[in-house]
Every structure is written in C-alpha cells, then in structure tokens.
PDB file of N, CA and C in Angstrom:
ATOM      1  N   MET A 298      10.622 -20.762   0.493  1.00 61.00           N
ATOM      2  CA  MET A 298      10.981 -20.239   1.788  1.00 61.00           C
ATOM      3  C   MET A 298      10.887 -21.331   2.849  1.00 61.00           C
ATOM      4  N   MET A 299       9.896 -22.186   2.724  1.00 64.00           N
ATOM      5  CA  MET A 299       9.725 -23.230   3.728  1.00 64.00           C
ATOM      6  C   MET A 299      10.835 -24.270   3.651  1.00 64.00           C
ATOM      7  N   LEU A 300      11.418 -24.468   2.474  1.00 66.00           N
ATOM      8  CA  LEU A 300      12.485 -25.450   2.335  1.00 66.00           C
ATOM      9  C   LEU A 300      13.839 -24.891   2.737  1.00 66.00           C
ATOM     10  N   THR A 301      14.098 -23.635   2.414  1.00 65.00           N
ATOM     11  CA  THR A 301      15.419 -23.074   2.688  1.00 65.00           C
ATOM     12  C   THR A 301      15.573 -22.566   4.111  1.00 65.00           C
ATOM     13  N   HIS A 302      14.514 -22.021   4.705  1.00 65.00           N
ATOM     14  CA  HIS A 302      14.561 -21.475   6.065  1.00 65.00           C
ATOM     15  C   HIS A 302      13.362 -21.994   6.864  1.00 65.00           C
ATOM     16  N   PRO A 303      13.348 -23.277   7.246  1.00 68.00           N
ATOM     17  CA  PRO A 303      12.146 -23.839   7.883  1.00 68.00           C
ATOM     18  C   PRO A 303      11.865 -23.316   9.288  1.00 68.00           C
ATOM     19  N   SER A 304      12.836 -22.722   9.950  1.00 73.00           N
ATOM     20  CA  SER A 304      12.597 -22.262  11.321  1.00 73.00           C
ATOM     21  C   SER A 304      12.438 -20.749  11.419  1.00 73.00           C
ATOM     22  N   SER A 305      12.172 -20.083  10.315  1.00 74.00           N
ATOM     23  CA  SER A 305      12.066 -18.626  10.356  1.00 74.00           C
ATOM     24  C   SER A 305      10.684 -18.196  10.848  1.00 74.00           C
ATOM     25  N   VAL A 306      10.591 -16.931  11.194  1.00 79.00           N
ATOM     26  CA  VAL A 306       9.341 -16.360  11.675  1.00 79.00           C
ATOM     27  C   VAL A 306       8.301 -16.331  10.564  1.00 79.00           C
ATOM     28  N   VAL A 307       8.741 -16.088   9.335  1.00 76.00           N
ATOM     29  CA  VAL A 307       7.817 -16.024   8.202  1.00 76.00           C
ATOM     30  C   VAL A 307       7.153 -17.374   7.972  1.00 76.00           C
ATOM     31  N   VAL A 308       7.907 -18.458   8.100  1.00 81.00           N
ATOM     32  CA  VAL A 308       7.344 -19.793   7.891  1.00 81.00           C
ATOM     33  C   VAL A 308       6.329 -20.125   8.979  1.00 81.00           C
ATOM     34  N   SER A 309       6.624 -19.769  10.220  1.00 84.00           N
ATOM     35  CA  SER A 309       5.640 -20.027  11.276  1.00 84.00           C
ATOM     36  C   SER A 309       4.398 -19.151  11.108  1.00 84.00           C
ATOM     37  N   LEU A 310       4.578 -17.922  10.626  1.00 85.00           N
ATOM     38  CA  LEU A 310       3.436 -17.062  10.340  1.00 85.00           C
ATOM     39  C   LEU A 310       2.581 -17.648   9.221  1.00 85.00           C
ATOM     40  N   LEU A 311       3.239 -18.178   8.198  1.00 84.00           N
ATOM     41  CA  LEU A 311       2.502 -18.812   7.101  1.00 84.00           C
ATOM     42  C   LEU A 311       1.738 -20.036   7.580  1.00 84.00           C
ATOM     43  N   ASN A 312       2.402 -20.907   8.331  1.00 87.00           N
ATOM     44  CA  ASN A 312       1.770 -22.158   8.759  1.00 87.00           C
ATOM     45  C   ASN A 312       0.654 -21.945   9.775  1.00 87.00           C
ATOM     46  N   ASN A 313       0.826 -21.001  10.675  1.00 90.00           N
ATOM     47  CA  ASN A 313      -0.127 -20.868  11.779  1.00 90.00           C
ATOM     48  C   ASN A 313      -1.239 -19.865  11.539  1.00 90.00           C
ATOM     49  N   LEU A 314      -0.999 -18.867  10.702  1.00 92.00           N
ATOM     50  CA  LEU A 314      -2.006 -17.817  10.559  1.00 92.00           C
ATOM     51  C   LEU A 314      -2.538 -17.681   9.139  1.00 92.00           C
ATOM     52  N   ILE A 315      -1.655 -17.599   8.167  1.00 88.00           N
ATOM     53  CA  ILE A 315      -2.096 -17.246   6.812  1.00 88.00           C
ATOM     54  C   ILE A 315      -2.725 -18.431   6.077  1.00 88.00           C
ATOM     55  N   ILE A 316      -2.093 -19.591   6.110  1.00 89.00           N
ATOM     56  CA  ILE A 316      -2.626 -20.740   5.364  1.00 89.00           C
ATOM     57  C   ILE A 316      -3.984 -21.205   5.909  1.00 89.00           C
ATOM     58  N   PRO A 317      -4.195 -21.273   7.230  1.00 93.00           N
ATOM     59  CA  PRO A 317      -5.542 -21.657   7.688  1.00 93.00           C
ATOM     60  C   PRO A 317      -6.622 -20.627   7.345  1.00 93.00           C
ATOM     61  N   ASN A 318      -6.258 -19.364   7.193  1.00 94.00           N
ATOM     62  CA  ASN A 318      -7.232 -18.303   6.893  1.00 94.00           C
ATOM     63  C   ASN A 318      -6.960 -17.677   5.533  1.00 94.00           C
ATOM     64  N   VAL A 319      -6.672 -18.494   4.559  1.00 93.00           N
ATOM     65  CA  VAL A 319      -6.232 -17.977   3.266  1.00 93.00           C
ATOM     66  C   VAL A 319      -7.314 -17.166   2.554  1.00 93.00           C
ATOM     67  N   THR A 320      -8.584 -17.514   2.711  1.00 96.00           N
ATOM     68  CA  THR A 320      -9.633 -16.761   2.016  1.00 96.00           C
ATOM     69  C   THR A 320      -9.774 -15.349   2.590  1.00 96.00           C
ATOM     70  N   VAL A 321      -9.598 -15.212   3.888  1.00 96.00           N
ATOM     71  CA  VAL A 321      -9.670 -13.878   4.495  1.00 96.00           C
ATOM     72  C   VAL A 321      -8.534 -13.001   3.971  1.00 96.00           C
ATOM     73  N   PHE A 322      -7.325 -13.550   3.937  1.00 93.00           N
ATOM     74  CA  PHE A 322      -6.188 -12.786   3.449  1.00 93.00           C
ATOM     75  C   PHE A 322      -6.273 -12.517   1.953  1.00 93.00           C
ATOM     76  N   LEU A 323      -6.860 -13.446   1.205  1.00 95.00           N
ATOM     77  CA  LEU A 323      -7.060 -13.238  -0.228  1.00 95.00           C
ATOM     78  C   LEU A 323      -7.956 -12.033  -0.469  1.00 95.00           C
ATOM     79  N   TRP A 324      -9.088 -11.970   0.214  1.00 97.00           N
ATOM     80  CA  TRP A 324      -9.996 -10.852   0.039  1.00 97.00           C
ATOM     81  C   TRP A 324      -9.408  -9.548   0.561  1.00 97.00           C
ATOM     82  N   LEU A 325      -8.636  -9.636   1.627  1.00 95.00           N
ATOM     83  CA  LEU A 325      -7.988  -8.450   2.164  1.00 95.00           C
ATOM     84  C   LEU A 325      -6.989  -7.860   1.167  1.00 95.00           C
ATOM     85  N   VAL A 326      -6.215  -8.712   0.528  1.00 94.00           N
ATOM     86  CA  VAL A 326      -5.243  -8.242  -0.465  1.00 94.00           C
ATOM     87  C   VAL A 326      -5.948  -7.692  -1.703  1.00 94.00           C
ATOM     88  N   VAL A 327      -6.985  -8.379  -2.159  1.00 97.00           N
ATOM     89  CA  VAL A 327      -7.713  -7.925  -3.352  1.00 97.00           C
ATOM     90  C   VAL A 327      -8.359  -6.566  -3.110  1.00 97.00           C
ATOM     91  N   LEU A 328      -9.022  -6.407  -1.970  1.00 97.00           N
ATOM     92  CA  LEU A 328      -9.683  -5.131  -1.675  1.00 97.00           C
ATOM     93  C   LEU A 328      -8.670  -4.001  -1.448  1.00 97.00           C
ATOM     94  N   THR A 329      -7.546  -4.319  -0.832  1.00 96.00           N
ATOM     95  CA  THR A 329      -6.511  -3.302  -0.638  1.00 96.00           C
ATOM     96  C   THR A 329      -5.931  -2.848  -1.965  1.00 96.00           C
ATOM     97  N   GLU A 330      -5.643  -3.785  -2.852  1.00 95.00           N
ATOM     98  CA  GLU A 330      -5.101  -3.409  -4.158  1.00 95.00           C
ATOM     99  C   GLU A 330      -6.132  -2.665  -5.003  1.00 95.00           C
ATOM    100  N   LEU A 331      -7.400  -3.026  -4.884  1.00 97.00           N
ATOM    101  CA  LEU A 331      -8.444  -2.268  -5.580  1.00 97.00           C
ATOM    102  C   LEU A 331      -8.530  -0.840  -5.060  1.00 97.00           C
ATOM    103  N   PHE A 332      -8.437  -0.677  -3.740  1.00 96.00           N
ATOM    104  CA  PHE A 332      -8.449   0.670  -3.181  1.00 96.00           C
ATOM    105  C   PHE A 332      -7.262   1.488  -3.671  1.00 96.00           C
ATOM    106  N   ILE A 333      -6.084   0.880  -3.696  1.00 95.00           N
ATOM    107  CA  ILE A 333      -4.887   1.597  -4.159  1.00 95.00           C
ATOM    108  C   ILE A 333      -5.059   2.004  -5.619  1.00 95.00           C
ATOM    109  N   GLY A 334      -5.515   1.091  -6.442  1.00 94.00           N
ATOM    110  CA  GLY A 334      -5.681   1.389  -7.863  1.00 94.00           C
ATOM    111  C   GLY A 334      -6.727   2.457  -8.130  1.00 94.00           C
ATOM    112  N   ILE A 335      -7.856   2.373  -7.445  1.00 93.00           N
ATOM    113  CA  ILE A 335      -8.913   3.366  -7.648  1.00 93.00           C
ATOM    114  C   ILE A 335      -8.491   4.721  -7.107  1.00 93.00           C
ATOM    115  N   SER A 336      -7.865   4.729  -5.932  1.00 91.00           N
ATOM    116  CA  SER A 336      -7.481   6.024  -5.362  1.00 91.00           C
ATOM    117  C   SER A 336      -6.413   6.718  -6.188  1.00 91.00           C
ATOM    118  N   LEU A 337      -5.466   5.980  -6.719  1.00 89.00           N
ATOM    119  CA  LEU A 337      -4.444   6.614  -7.552  1.00 89.00           C
ATOM    120  C   LEU A 337      -4.939   6.860  -8.974  1.00 89.00           C
ATOM    121  N   GLY A 338      -5.891   6.038  -9.423  1.00 89.00           N
ATOM    122  CA  GLY A 338      -6.380   6.184 -10.786  1.00 89.00           C
ATOM    123  C   GLY A 338      -7.285   7.389 -10.985  1.00 89.00           C
ATOM    124  N   ILE A 339      -8.217   7.604 -10.065  1.00 90.00           N
ATOM    125  CA  ILE A 339      -9.134   8.732 -10.235  1.00 90.00           C
ATOM    126  C   ILE A 339      -8.806   9.898  -9.315  1.00 90.00           C
ATOM    127  N   GLY A 340      -7.803   9.718  -8.471  1.00 87.00           N
ATOM    128  CA  GLY A 340      -7.387  10.810  -7.606  1.00 87.00           C
ATOM    129  C   GLY A 340      -8.287  11.027  -6.418  1.00 87.00           C
ATOM    130  N   PHE A 341      -8.862   9.962  -5.871  1.00 87.00           N
ATOM    131  CA  PHE A 341      -9.743  10.055  -4.711  1.00 87.00           C
ATOM    132  C   PHE A 341      -8.951   9.607  -3.492  1.00 87.00           C
ATOM    133  N   PHE A 342      -8.597  10.547  -2.613  1.00 87.00           N
ATOM    134  CA  PHE A 342      -7.697  10.293  -1.485  1.00 87.00           C
ATOM    135  C   PHE A 342      -6.404   9.634  -1.980  1.00 87.00           C
ATOM    136  N   SER A 343      -5.766  10.280  -2.920  1.00 88.00           N
ATOM    137  CA  SER A 343      -4.596   9.700  -3.561  1.00 88.00           C
ATOM    138  C   SER A 343      -3.398   9.596  -2.622  1.00 88.00           C
ATOM    139  N   ARG A 344      -3.277  10.504  -1.678  1.00 88.00           N
ATOM    140  CA  ARG A 344      -2.162  10.393  -0.741  1.00 88.00           C
ATOM    141  C   ARG A 344      -2.367   9.210   0.214  1.00 88.00           C
ATOM    142  N   LEU A 345      -3.596   8.939   0.604  1.00 91.00           N
ATOM    143  CA  LEU A 345      -3.881   7.767   1.433  1.00 91.00           C
ATOM    144  C   LEU A 345      -3.592   6.490   0.644  1.00 91.00           C
ATOM    145  N   GLY A 346      -3.956   6.477  -0.627  1.00 92.00           N
ATOM    146  CA  GLY A 346      -3.651   5.324  -1.475  1.00 92.00           C
ATOM    147  C   GLY A 346      -2.161   5.113  -1.637  1.00 92.00           C
ATOM    148  N   SER A 347      -1.403   6.200  -1.695  1.00 93.00           N
ATOM    149  CA  SER A 347       0.042   6.046  -1.816  1.00 93.00           C
ATOM    150  C   SER A 347       0.655   5.551  -0.509  1.00 93.00           C
ATOM    151  N   VAL A 348       0.109   5.952   0.633  1.00 94.00           N
ATOM    152  CA  VAL A 348       0.606   5.438   1.918  1.00 94.00           C
ATOM    153  C   VAL A 348       0.334   3.939   2.034  1.00 94.00           C
ATOM    154  N   VAL A 349      -0.879   3.528   1.698  1.00 96.00           N
ATOM    155  CA  VAL A 349      -1.238   2.113   1.779  1.00 96.00           C
ATOM    156  C   VAL A 349      -0.412   1.295   0.784  1.00 96.00           C
ATOM    157  N   GLY A 350      -0.244   1.802  -0.428  1.00 95.00           N
ATOM    158  CA  GLY A 350       0.573   1.101  -1.417  1.00 95.00           C
ATOM    159  C   GLY A 350       2.037   1.023  -1.008  1.00 95.00           C
ATOM    160  N   GLY A 351       2.541   2.088  -0.417  1.00 95.00           N
ATOM    161  CA  GLY A 351       3.924   2.063   0.058  1.00 95.00           C
ATOM    162  C   GLY A 351       4.126   1.076   1.187  1.00 95.00           C
ATOM    163  N   LEU A 352       3.164   1.013   2.112  1.00 95.00           N
ATOM    164  CA  LEU A 352       3.269   0.046   3.208  1.00 95.00           C
ATOM    165  C   LEU A 352       3.164  -1.387   2.702  1.00 95.00           C
ATOM    166  N   MET A 353       2.327  -1.589   1.698  1.00 93.00           N
ATOM    167  CA  MET A 353       2.189  -2.932   1.136  1.00 93.00           C
ATOM    168  C   MET A 353       3.475  -3.365   0.435  1.00 93.00           C
ATOM    169  N   SER A 354       4.084  -2.465  -0.327  1.00 92.00           N
ATOM    170  CA  SER A 354       5.324  -2.829  -1.005  1.00 92.00           C
ATOM    171  C   SER A 354       6.483  -2.964  -0.023  1.00 92.00           C
ATOM    172  N   LEU A 355       6.489  -2.151   1.050  1.00 91.00           N
ATOM    173  CA  LEU A 355       7.525  -2.310   2.073  1.00 91.00           C
ATOM    174  C   LEU A 355       7.412  -3.650   2.790  1.00 91.00           C
ATOM    175  N   SER A 356       6.193  -4.084   3.070  1.00 87.00           N
ATOM    176  CA  SER A 356       6.036  -5.381   3.734  1.00 87.00           C
ATOM    177  C   SER A 356       6.518  -6.517   2.835  1.00 87.00           C
ATOM    178  N   LEU A 357       6.228  -6.434   1.546  1.00 84.00           N
ATOM    179  CA  LEU A 357       6.728  -7.459   0.626  1.00 84.00           C
ATOM    180  C   LEU A 357       8.243  -7.421   0.519  1.00 84.00           C
ATOM    181  N   TRP A 358       8.807  -6.229   0.536  1.00 85.00           N
ATOM    182  CA  TRP A 358      10.253  -6.073   0.450  1.00 85.00           C
ATOM    183  C   TRP A 358      10.928  -6.672   1.684  1.00 85.00           C
ATOM    184  N   ILE A 359      10.401  -6.403   2.863  1.00 81.00           N
ATOM    185  CA  ILE A 359      10.989  -6.922   4.101  1.00 81.00           C
ATOM    186  C   ILE A 359      10.861  -8.443   4.166  1.00 81.00           C
ATOM    187  N   LEU A 360       9.726  -8.975   3.735  1.00 77.00           N
ATOM    188  CA  LEU A 360       9.531 -10.420   3.796  1.00 77.00           C
ATOM    189  C   LEU A 360      10.423 -11.178   2.818  1.00 77.00           C
ATOM    190  N   THR A 361      10.908 -10.550   1.775  1.00 77.00           N
ATOM    191  CA  THR A 361      11.756 -11.244   0.799  1.00 77.00           C
ATOM    192  C   THR A 361      13.228 -10.890   0.938  1.00 77.00           C
ATOM    193  N   LEU A 362      13.631 -10.261   2.021  1.00 75.00           N
ATOM    194  CA  LEU A 362      15.024  -9.833   2.153  1.00 75.00           C
ATOM    195  C   LEU A 362      16.012 -10.986   2.185  1.00 75.00           C
ATOM    196  N   GLY A 363      15.700 -12.099   2.758  1.00 67.00           N
ATOM    197  CA  GLY A 363      16.667 -13.177   2.871  1.00 67.00           C
ATOM    198  C   GLY A 363      16.621 -14.206   1.769  1.00 67.00           C
ATOM    199  N   TRP A 364      15.807 -14.009   0.744  1.00 70.00           N
ATOM    200  CA  TRP A 364      15.611 -15.070  -0.240  1.00 70.00           C
ATOM    201  C   TRP A 364      16.128 -14.749  -1.623  1.00 70.00           C
ATOM    202  N   ASP A 365      16.727 -13.608  -1.846  1.00 66.00           N
ATOM    203  CA  ASP A 365      17.387 -13.246  -3.112  1.00 66.00           C
ATOM    204  C   ASP A 365      16.523 -13.458  -4.345  1.00 66.00           C
ATOM    205  N   GLU A 366      15.256 -13.225  -4.240  1.00 69.00           N
ATOM    206  CA  GLU A 366      14.380 -13.388  -5.392  1.00 69.00           C
ATOM    207  C   GLU A 366      13.802 -12.043  -5.786  1.00 69.00           C
ATOM    208  N   TRP A 367      14.338 -11.465  -6.795  1.00 75.00           N
ATOM    209  CA  TRP A 367      13.863 -10.200  -7.356  1.00 75.00           C
ATOM    210  C   TRP A 367      13.752  -9.127  -6.287  1.00 75.00           C
ATOM    211  N   ILE A 368      14.746  -9.015  -5.461  1.00 76.00           N
ATOM    212  CA  ILE A 368      14.695  -8.080  -4.350  1.00 76.00           C
ATOM    213  C   ILE A 368      14.734  -6.627  -4.827  1.00 76.00           C
ATOM    214  N   TRP A 369      15.202  -6.386  -6.027  1.00 81.00           N
ATOM    215  CA  TRP A 369      15.310  -5.030  -6.568  1.00 81.00           C
ATOM    216  C   TRP A 369      13.969  -4.494  -7.050  1.00 81.00           C
ATOM    217  N   THR A 370      12.946  -5.339  -7.193  1.00 84.00           N
ATOM    218  CA  THR A 370      11.678  -4.854  -7.733  1.00 84.00           C
ATOM    219  C   THR A 370      10.852  -4.079  -6.707  1.00 84.00           C
ATOM    220  N   PHE A 371      10.952  -4.433  -5.444  1.00 83.00           N
ATOM    221  CA  PHE A 371      10.104  -3.780  -4.445  1.00 83.00           C
ATOM    222  C   PHE A 371      10.492  -2.333  -4.173  1.00 83.00           C
ATOM    223  N   PRO A 372      11.795  -1.956  -4.199  1.00 85.00           N
ATOM    224  CA  PRO A 372      12.083  -0.514  -4.141  1.00 85.00           C
ATOM    225  C   PRO A 372      11.551   0.241  -5.355  1.00 85.00           C
ATOM    226  N   LEU A 373      11.530  -0.406  -6.505  1.00 90.00           N
ATOM    227  CA  LEU A 373      10.977   0.243  -7.690  1.00 90.00           C
ATOM    228  C   LEU A 373       9.475   0.452  -7.575  1.00 90.00           C
ATOM    229  N   VAL A 374       8.805  -0.359  -6.786  1.00 89.00           N
ATOM    230  CA  VAL A 374       7.377  -0.181  -6.541  1.00 89.00           C
ATOM    231  C   VAL A 374       7.150   0.831  -5.418  1.00 89.00           C
ATOM    232  N   PHE A 375       8.056   0.861  -4.430  1.00 92.00           N
ATOM    233  CA  PHE A 375       7.878   1.727  -3.270  1.00 92.00           C
ATOM    234  C   PHE A 375       8.094   3.204  -3.593  1.00 92.00           C
ATOM    235  N   PHE A 376       9.118   3.536  -4.343  1.00 93.00           N
ATOM    236  CA  PHE A 376       9.474   4.944  -4.530  1.00 93.00           C
ATOM    237  C   PHE A 376       8.446   5.765  -5.299  1.00 93.00           C
ATOM    238  N   PRO A 377       7.717   5.239  -6.275  1.00 92.00           N
ATOM    239  CA  PRO A 377       6.618   6.047  -6.838  1.00 92.00           C
ATOM    240  C   PRO A 377       5.524   6.362  -5.815  1.00 92.00           C
ATOM    241  N   HIS A 378       5.263   5.449  -4.890  1.00 92.00           N
ATOM    242  CA  HIS A 378       4.290   5.746  -3.836  1.00 92.00           C
ATOM    243  C   HIS A 378       4.799   6.864  -2.937  1.00 92.00           C
ATOM    244  N   LEU A 379       6.091   6.860  -2.664  1.00 92.00           N
ATOM    245  CA  LEU A 379       6.685   7.933  -1.870  1.00 92.00           C
ATOM    246  C   LEU A 379       6.589   9.268  -2.605  1.00 92.00           C
ATOM    247  N   LEU A 380       6.812   9.254  -3.907  1.00 91.00           N
ATOM    248  CA  LEU A 380       6.675  10.481  -4.696  1.00 91.00           C
ATOM    249  C   LEU A 380       5.239  10.982  -4.726  1.00 91.00           C
ATOM    250  N   PHE A 381       4.284  10.070  -4.833  1.00 88.00           N
ATOM    251  CA  PHE A 381       2.872  10.476  -4.781  1.00 88.00           C
ATOM    252  C   PHE A 381       2.522  11.093  -3.439  1.00 88.00           C
ATOM    253  N   LEU A 382       3.091  10.570  -2.369  1.00 87.00           N
ATOM    254  CA  LEU A 382       2.816  11.107  -1.050  1.00 87.00           C
ATOM    255  C   LEU A 382       3.381  12.513  -0.902  1.00 87.00           C
ATOM    256  N   LEU A 383       4.577  12.742  -1.411  1.00 88.00           N
ATOM    257  CA  LEU A 383       5.237  14.035  -1.231  1.00 88.00           C
ATOM    258  C   LEU A 383       4.768  15.105  -2.207  1.00 88.00           C
ATOM    259  N   ALA A 384       4.272  14.709  -3.377  1.00 85.00           N
ATOM    260  CA  ALA A 384       3.974  15.681  -4.431  1.00 85.00           C
ATOM    261  C   ALA A 384       2.547  16.214  -4.411  1.00 85.00           C
ATOM    262  N   LYS A 385       1.690  15.741  -3.517  1.00 75.00           N
ATOM    263  CA  LYS A 385       0.280  16.136  -3.466  1.00 75.00           C
ATOM    264  C   LYS A 385      -0.393  15.991  -4.841  1.00 75.00           C
ATOM    265  N   PRO A 386      -0.566  14.766  -5.310  1.00 78.00           N
ATOM    266  CA  PRO A 386      -1.141  14.565  -6.639  1.00 78.00           C
ATOM    267  C   PRO A 386      -2.630  14.861  -6.674  1.00 78.00           C
ATOM    268  N   SER A 387      -3.166  14.892  -7.852  1.00 73.00           N
ATOM    269  CA  SER A 387      -4.593  15.045  -8.184  1.00 73.00           C
ATOM    270  C   SER A 387      -5.194  16.327  -7.658  1.00 73.00           C
ATOM    271  N   ARG A 388      -4.409  17.364  -7.500  1.00 72.00           N
ATOM    272  CA  ARG A 388      -4.966  18.659  -7.108  1.00 72.00           C
ATOM    273  C   ARG A 388      -5.520  19.416  -8.311  1.00 72.00           C
ATOM    274  N   ASP A 389      -5.106  19.029  -9.511  1.00 76.00           N
ATOM    275  CA  ASP A 389      -5.568  19.727 -10.706  1.00 76.00           C
ATOM    276  C   ASP A 389      -6.669  18.969 -11.443  1.00 76.00           C
ATOM    277  N   ILE A 390      -6.471  17.663 -11.660  1.00 79.00           N
ATOM    278  CA  ILE A 390      -7.440  16.924 -12.468  1.00 79.00           C
ATOM    279  C   ILE A 390      -7.950  15.665 -11.770  1.00 79.00           C
ATOM    280  N   GLY A 391      -8.059  15.670 -10.472  1.00 81.00           N
ATOM    281  CA  GLY A 391      -8.541  14.497  -9.762  1.00 81.00           C
ATOM    282  C   GLY A 391      -9.735  14.811  -8.889  1.00 81.00           C
ATOM    283  N   ALA A 392     -10.255  13.779  -8.268  1.00 83.00           N
ATOM    284  CA  ALA A 392     -11.400  13.960  -7.371  1.00 83.00           C
ATOM    285  C   ALA A 392     -11.010  14.700  -6.105  1.00 83.00           C
ATOM    286  N   ASP A 393      -9.740  14.692  -5.754  1.00 80.00           N
ATOM    287  CA  ASP A 393      -9.296  15.428  -4.567  1.00 80.00           C
ATOM    288  C   ASP A 393      -9.456  16.934  -4.734  1.00 80.00           C
ATOM    289  N   ARG A 394      -9.495  17.411  -5.958  1.00 80.00           N
ATOM    290  CA  ARG A 394      -9.702  18.845  -6.189  1.00 80.00           C
ATOM    291  C   ARG A 394     -11.060  19.287  -5.662  1.00 80.00           C
ATOM    292  N   PHE A 395     -12.076  18.461  -5.882  1.00 81.00           N
ATOM    293  CA  PHE A 395     -13.412  18.804  -5.410  1.00 81.00           C
ATOM    294  C   PHE A 395     -13.523  18.671  -3.896  1.00 81.00           C
ATOM    295  N   ILE A 396     -12.814  17.697  -3.344  1.00 77.00           N
ATOM    296  CA  ILE A 396     -12.853  17.513  -1.887  1.00 77.00           C
ATOM    297  C   ILE A 396     -12.104  18.644  -1.194  1.00 77.00           C
ATOM    298  N   SER A 397     -10.990  19.082  -1.757  1.00 75.00           N
ATOM    299  CA  SER A 397     -10.206  20.134  -1.105  1.00 75.00           C
ATOM    300  C   SER A 397     -10.905  21.485  -1.146  1.00 75.00           C
ATOM    301  N   ASN A 398     -11.813  21.682  -2.096  1.00 75.00           N
ATOM    302  CA  ASN A 398     -12.566  22.933  -2.157  1.00 75.00           C
ATOM    303  C   ASN A 398     -13.760  22.961  -1.206  1.00 75.00           C
ATOM    304  N   CYS A 399     -14.126  21.832  -0.655  1.00 75.00           N
ATOM    305  CA  CYS A 399     -15.271  21.744   0.258  1.00 75.00           C
ATOM    306  C   CYS A 399     -14.888  22.326   1.623  1.00 75.00           C
ATOM    307  N   ASP A 400     -15.803  23.081   2.217  1.00 72.00           N
ATOM    308  CA  ASP A 400     -15.527  23.713   3.503  1.00 72.00           C
ATOM    309  C   ASP A 400     -15.431  22.711   4.650  1.00 72.00           C
ATOM    310  N   ARG A 401     -16.221  21.638   4.585  1.00 72.00           N
ATOM    311  CA  ARG A 401     -16.191  20.649   5.662  1.00 72.00           C
ATOM    312  C   ARG A 401     -14.890  19.867   5.693  1.00 72.00           C
ATOM    313  N   SER A 402     -14.259  19.663   4.532  1.00 67.00           N
ATOM    314  CA  SER A 402     -13.021  18.895   4.504  1.00 67.00           C
ATOM    315  C   SER A 402     -11.863  19.658   5.115  1.00 67.00           C
ATOM    316  N   LYS A 403     -11.943  20.973   5.178  1.00 69.00           N
ATOM    317  CA  LYS A 403     -10.857  21.758   5.761  1.00 69.00           C
ATOM    318  C   LYS A 403     -10.854  21.699   7.276  1.00 69.00           C
ATOM    319  N   LYS A 404     -11.942  21.247   7.878  1.00 75.00           N
ATOM    320  CA  LYS A 404     -12.029  21.185   9.334  1.00 75.00           C
ATOM    321  C   LYS A 404     -11.480  19.879   9.902  1.00 75.00           C
ATOM    322  N   VAL A 405     -11.389  18.837   9.106  1.00 75.00           N
ATOM    323  CA  VAL A 405     -10.925  17.528   9.583  1.00 75.00           C
ATOM    324  C   VAL A 405      -9.447  17.382   9.223  1.00 75.00           C
ATOM    325  N   PRO A 406      -8.557  17.256  10.219  1.00 75.00           N
ATOM    326  CA  PRO A 406      -7.118  17.243   9.926  1.00 75.00           C
ATOM    327  C   PRO A 406      -6.668  16.068   9.071  1.00 75.00           C
ATOM    328  N   LEU A 407      -7.216  14.861   9.300  1.00 74.00           N
ATOM    329  CA  LEU A 407      -6.777  13.711   8.500  1.00 74.00           C
ATOM    330  C   LEU A 407      -7.217  13.843   7.043  1.00 74.00           C
ATOM    331  N   VAL A 408      -8.406  14.362   6.831  1.00 73.00           N
ATOM    332  CA  VAL A 408      -8.865  14.567   5.457  1.00 73.00           C
ATOM    333  C   VAL A 408      -7.994  15.615   4.774  1.00 73.00           C
ATOM    334  N   LYS A 409      -7.625  16.621   5.499  1.00 70.00           N
ATOM    335  CA  LYS A 409      -6.783  17.676   4.929  1.00 70.00           C
ATOM    336  C   LYS A 409      -5.409  17.135   4.547  1.00 70.00           C
ATOM    337  N   PHE A 410      -4.878  16.194   5.325  1.00 73.00           N
ATOM    338  CA  PHE A 410      -3.565  15.627   5.009  1.00 73.00           C
ATOM    339  C   PHE A 410      -3.620  14.675   3.838  1.00 73.00           C
ATOM    340  N   PHE A 411      -4.653  13.824   3.782  1.00 74.00           N
ATOM    341  CA  PHE A 411      -4.677  12.754   2.785  1.00 74.00           C
ATOM    342  C   PHE A 411      -5.227  13.175   1.426  1.00 74.00           C
ATOM    343  N   ILE A 412      -5.631  14.432   1.243  1.00 70.00           N
ATOM    344  CA  ILE A 412      -6.034  14.873  -0.088  1.00 70.00           C
ATOM    345  C   ILE A 412      -5.042  15.864  -0.644  1.00 70.00           C
TER     346      ILE A 412
END
C-alpha cells in the first residue's frame, strides 16, 4: 500500500499513528479477536460479539477497497456476523440463555438487546 498509493490517508495513518504504537494496536486486536471468539463460541453476549466482529471485518474491507487483494473475502466474513446479529443465537444452548432468564438482565436495555 505504501508503494502503490504513498499519499493516501491509510498510509499517513500507518506512518503517524499505528507504526509508532504497534504494541498497543497488537494487544487491542488480540483482545478484540479473543472476545469475538469467546462470545460466539460459548454464547456469552453473542450478539455483541457479532457486532464487534462485523465492525472489525467492515473496517478491513473498507481499508482494502483500492488494492485488489482478496477483496471478496471480507464480505464472506461480514455476513455470518450479520446473521448472528439478526438470528438471536445461543438462546437454546449458550450462556445467554441463563442471562436472559435472570430478572436483573431484563431491566437493562443494552443487556436485553445484546443477549
């Protein structure tokens, strides 16, 4: 990207923000992907995990739009997250089943949406 489009916004973002703070962004990506995997794997706030995973795949898709490198893979990653968001997963065999039965969780609107 730096060789083909040296004056783009992505290159300046890489040079000025991401490369000097690479360890912070490394840990941020690792922890975000761990949260997505755990939330979708055991069904703990699975709709929140699908929103975060969808936003992560959308950001990767937007950042690679001008470079013609496997651009078809990011929609394939995004649409299962969209399906998880719309289908209310883990209501039968996930941890969200126990949270949705709790009386306190019904009073908090964000908790009610994300489980």
